[in-house]
Coordinates of C-alpha atoms in Angstrom, one line a residue:
M1 CA 16.8 8.3 -1.0
Y2 CA 17.1 5.6 -3.7
D3 CA 15.9 5.8 -7.3
F4 CA 15.7 2.1 -7.9
P5 CA 13.9 -0.8 -6.2
I6 CA 15.5 -2.0 -3.0
P7 CA 14.7 -5.5 -2.0
L8 CA 13.4 -5.7 1.6
R9 CA 12.7 -9.3 2.6
G10 CA 9.5 -9.9 0.5
A11 CA 9.3 -6.3 -0.7
F12 CA 10.5 -4.0 -3.5
A13 CA 10.4 -0.4 -2.3
W14 CA 11.2 2.8 -4.1
G15 CA 13.0 5.4 -2.0
V16 CA 12.6 3.5 1.3
R17 CA 15.2 4.7 3.9
R18 CA 17.0 2.1 6.0
E19 CA 16.2 3.5 9.4
R20 CA 14.3 1.3 11.9
K21 CA 12.0 3.9 13.5
T22 CA 8.3 4.3 12.5
I23 CA 6.1 6.3 14.8
V24 CA 2.3 6.8 14.3
S25 CA 1.7 10.4 15.5
S26 CA -1.8 11.2 14.3
N27 CA -3.9 8.1 13.5
P28 CA -3.9 8.1 9.7
V29 CA -6.6 6.1 7.9
I30 CA -5.4 3.1 6.0
S31 CA -7.6 1.3 3.5
V32 CA -6.8 -2.3 2.7
V33 CA -8.3 -3.6 -0.6
D34 CA -7.8 -7.3 -1.2
E35 CA -10.2 -10.1 -2.2
D36 CA -8.4 -12.4 0.2
A37 CA -10.1 -12.2 3.6
S38 CA -7.1 -13.6 5.5
V39 CA -4.9 -10.8 4.1
R40 CA -7.4 -8.1 5.1
V41 CA -7.8 -9.5 8.6
A42 CA -4.0 -9.9 9.2
T43 CA -3.2 -6.5 7.9
D44 CA -6.0 -4.9 9.9
N45 CA -4.8 -6.6 13.1
L46 CA -1.2 -5.5 12.5
L47 CA -1.9 -1.9 11.6
S48 CA -4.7 -1.4 14.2
A49 CA -2.3 -2.7 16.9
I50 CA 0.2 0.1 16.2
G51 CA -2.4 2.9 16.1
Y52 CA -3.6 3.2 12.6
I53 CA -7.3 3.5 11.8
V54 CA -7.9 0.7 9.3
H55 CA -10.8 0.0 6.9
T56 CA -10.9 -3.2 4.8
F57 CA -12.6 -3.8 1.5
A58 CA -13.0 -7.0 -0.6
S59 CA -12.9 -5.1 -3.9
A60 CA -11.9 -1.8 -5.5
E61 CA -15.6 -1.2 -6.1
E62 CA -16.5 -1.6 -2.4
F63 CA -13.7 0.9 -1.5
L64 CA -15.0 3.4 -4.0
R65 CA -18.6 3.1 -2.6
S66 CA -17.4 3.4 1.0
A67 CA -18.0 6.3 3.4
H68 CA -14.2 6.2 4.1
F69 CA -13.1 6.8 0.6
N70 CA -12.3 10.5 1.1
D71 CA -10.5 10.2 4.4
T72 CA -8.0 7.6 3.4
S73 CA -4.3 8.5 4.0
C74 CA -2.9 5.4 2.2
V75 CA -4.3 2.5 0.2
I76 CA -2.8 -1.0 0.4
A77 CA -4.2 -2.9 -2.5
D78 CA -3.7 -6.2 -4.3
V79 CA -2.4 -5.8 -7.8
Q80 CA -4.6 -8.6 -9.2
M81 CA -8.3 -8.6 -8.2
P82 CA -11.4 -9.5 -10.1
R83 CA -13.2 -6.7 -12.0
M84 CA -10.9 -3.8 -11.1
S85 CA -7.2 -4.3 -10.3
G86 CA -5.3 -2.3 -7.7
V87 CA -3.4 -0.5 -10.5
E88 CA -6.7 0.3 -12.2
L89 CA -8.0 1.7 -8.9
Q90 CA -5.0 3.9 -8.5
S91 CA -5.3 5.1 -12.1
L92 CA -9.0 6.0 -11.5
L93 CA -8.2 8.0 -8.4
L94 CA -5.4 9.8 -10.1
A95 CA -7.8 10.7 -13.0
R96 CA -10.1 12.2 -10.4
G97 CA -7.3 14.2 -9.0
Q98 CA -7.0 12.2 -5.8
R99 CA -3.4 11.6 -5.0
V100 CA -3.4 9.1 -2.2
P101 CA -0.3 7.0 -1.8
F102 CA -0.5 3.3 -2.8
I103 CA 1.3 0.2 -1.5
F104 CA 0.7 -2.8 -3.7
I105 CA 0.8 -6.4 -2.7
T106 CA 0.9 -9.4 -5.0
A107 CA 1.4 -13.2 -5.0
F108 CA 2.8 -12.9 -8.6
P109 CA 5.8 -10.6 -8.5
D110 CA 7.0 -11.1 -12.1
E111 CA 8.9 -8.3 -13.9
S112 CA 5.9 -7.0 -15.8
V113 CA 4.0 -6.5 -12.5
R114 CA 7.0 -4.7 -11.0
A115 CA 7.3 -2.4 -14.1
R116 CA 3.6 -1.7 -14.1
V117 CA 3.5 -0.8 -10.4
R118 CA 6.7 1.3 -10.6
K119 CA 5.2 3.2 -13.5
S120 CA 2.1 3.9 -11.6
G121 CA 4.0 5.7 -8.9
A122 CA 3.5 3.2 -6.1
I123 CA 5.5 3.5 -2.9
C124 CA 6.2 -0.2 -2.6
L125 CA 5.4 -3.6 -4.0
L126 CA 5.2 -6.3 -1.3
T127 CA 5.2 -10.0 -2.2
K128 CA 2.7 -12.3 -0.5
P129 CA 3.4 -13.5 2.1
F130 CA 5.1 -10.3 3.3
D131 CA 6.6 -9.7 6.7
S132 CA 5.1 -7.0 9.1
H133 CA 8.3 -5.0 9.2
S134 CA 8.4 -4.5 5.5
L135 CA 4.7 -3.3 5.4
I136 CA 5.3 -1.0 8.4
K137 CA 8.4 0.5 6.7
C138 CA 6.6 1.0 3.4
L139 CA 3.6 2.6 5.2
G140 CA 5.8 5.0 7.1
T141 CA 7.5 6.0 3.9
A142 CA 4.2 6.5 2.1
L143 CA 2.8 8.7 4.9
Q144 CA 5.9 10.7 5.3
R145 CA 6.2 11.5 1.6
H146 CA 2.5 12.5 1.5
G147 CA 2.3 14.4 4.8
G148 CA 0.2 11.7 6.5
G149 CA 1.6 12.0 10.0
T150 CA 4.4 9.6 10.6
G151 CA 8.1 10.1 10.8
E152 CA 11.1 7.9 10.4

């Protein structure tokens, strides 16, 4: 494992292994939180096609009000959203004792964003537009570290 960010075409991942195998073994639930409908649809299509159960939300508040809030295995959230950011959402969940892994996505990957996301304990920071392989690799790492049913 690595203790520093590793660039993966469009991604900065902490502790991502370089193997190429990700297998979905038990249909984890992935929640995608992004105000951009095209990102939600594309991510849903990709992850559903490889066997994940995916729920999408246009805001952090919508996610918090959802019936799927408690069964989420991993959250993929935009760093910058109106009202509540992805980092604020993660902080709120941590304050409530809910330790779900987070993968953050952003269109603005400056150093302050990277530092804030790293400090939050996120698994990865993906830069929009990100490639599907990077997302799948980050998701496999997140679920493996948190016992969510995938292996590399």
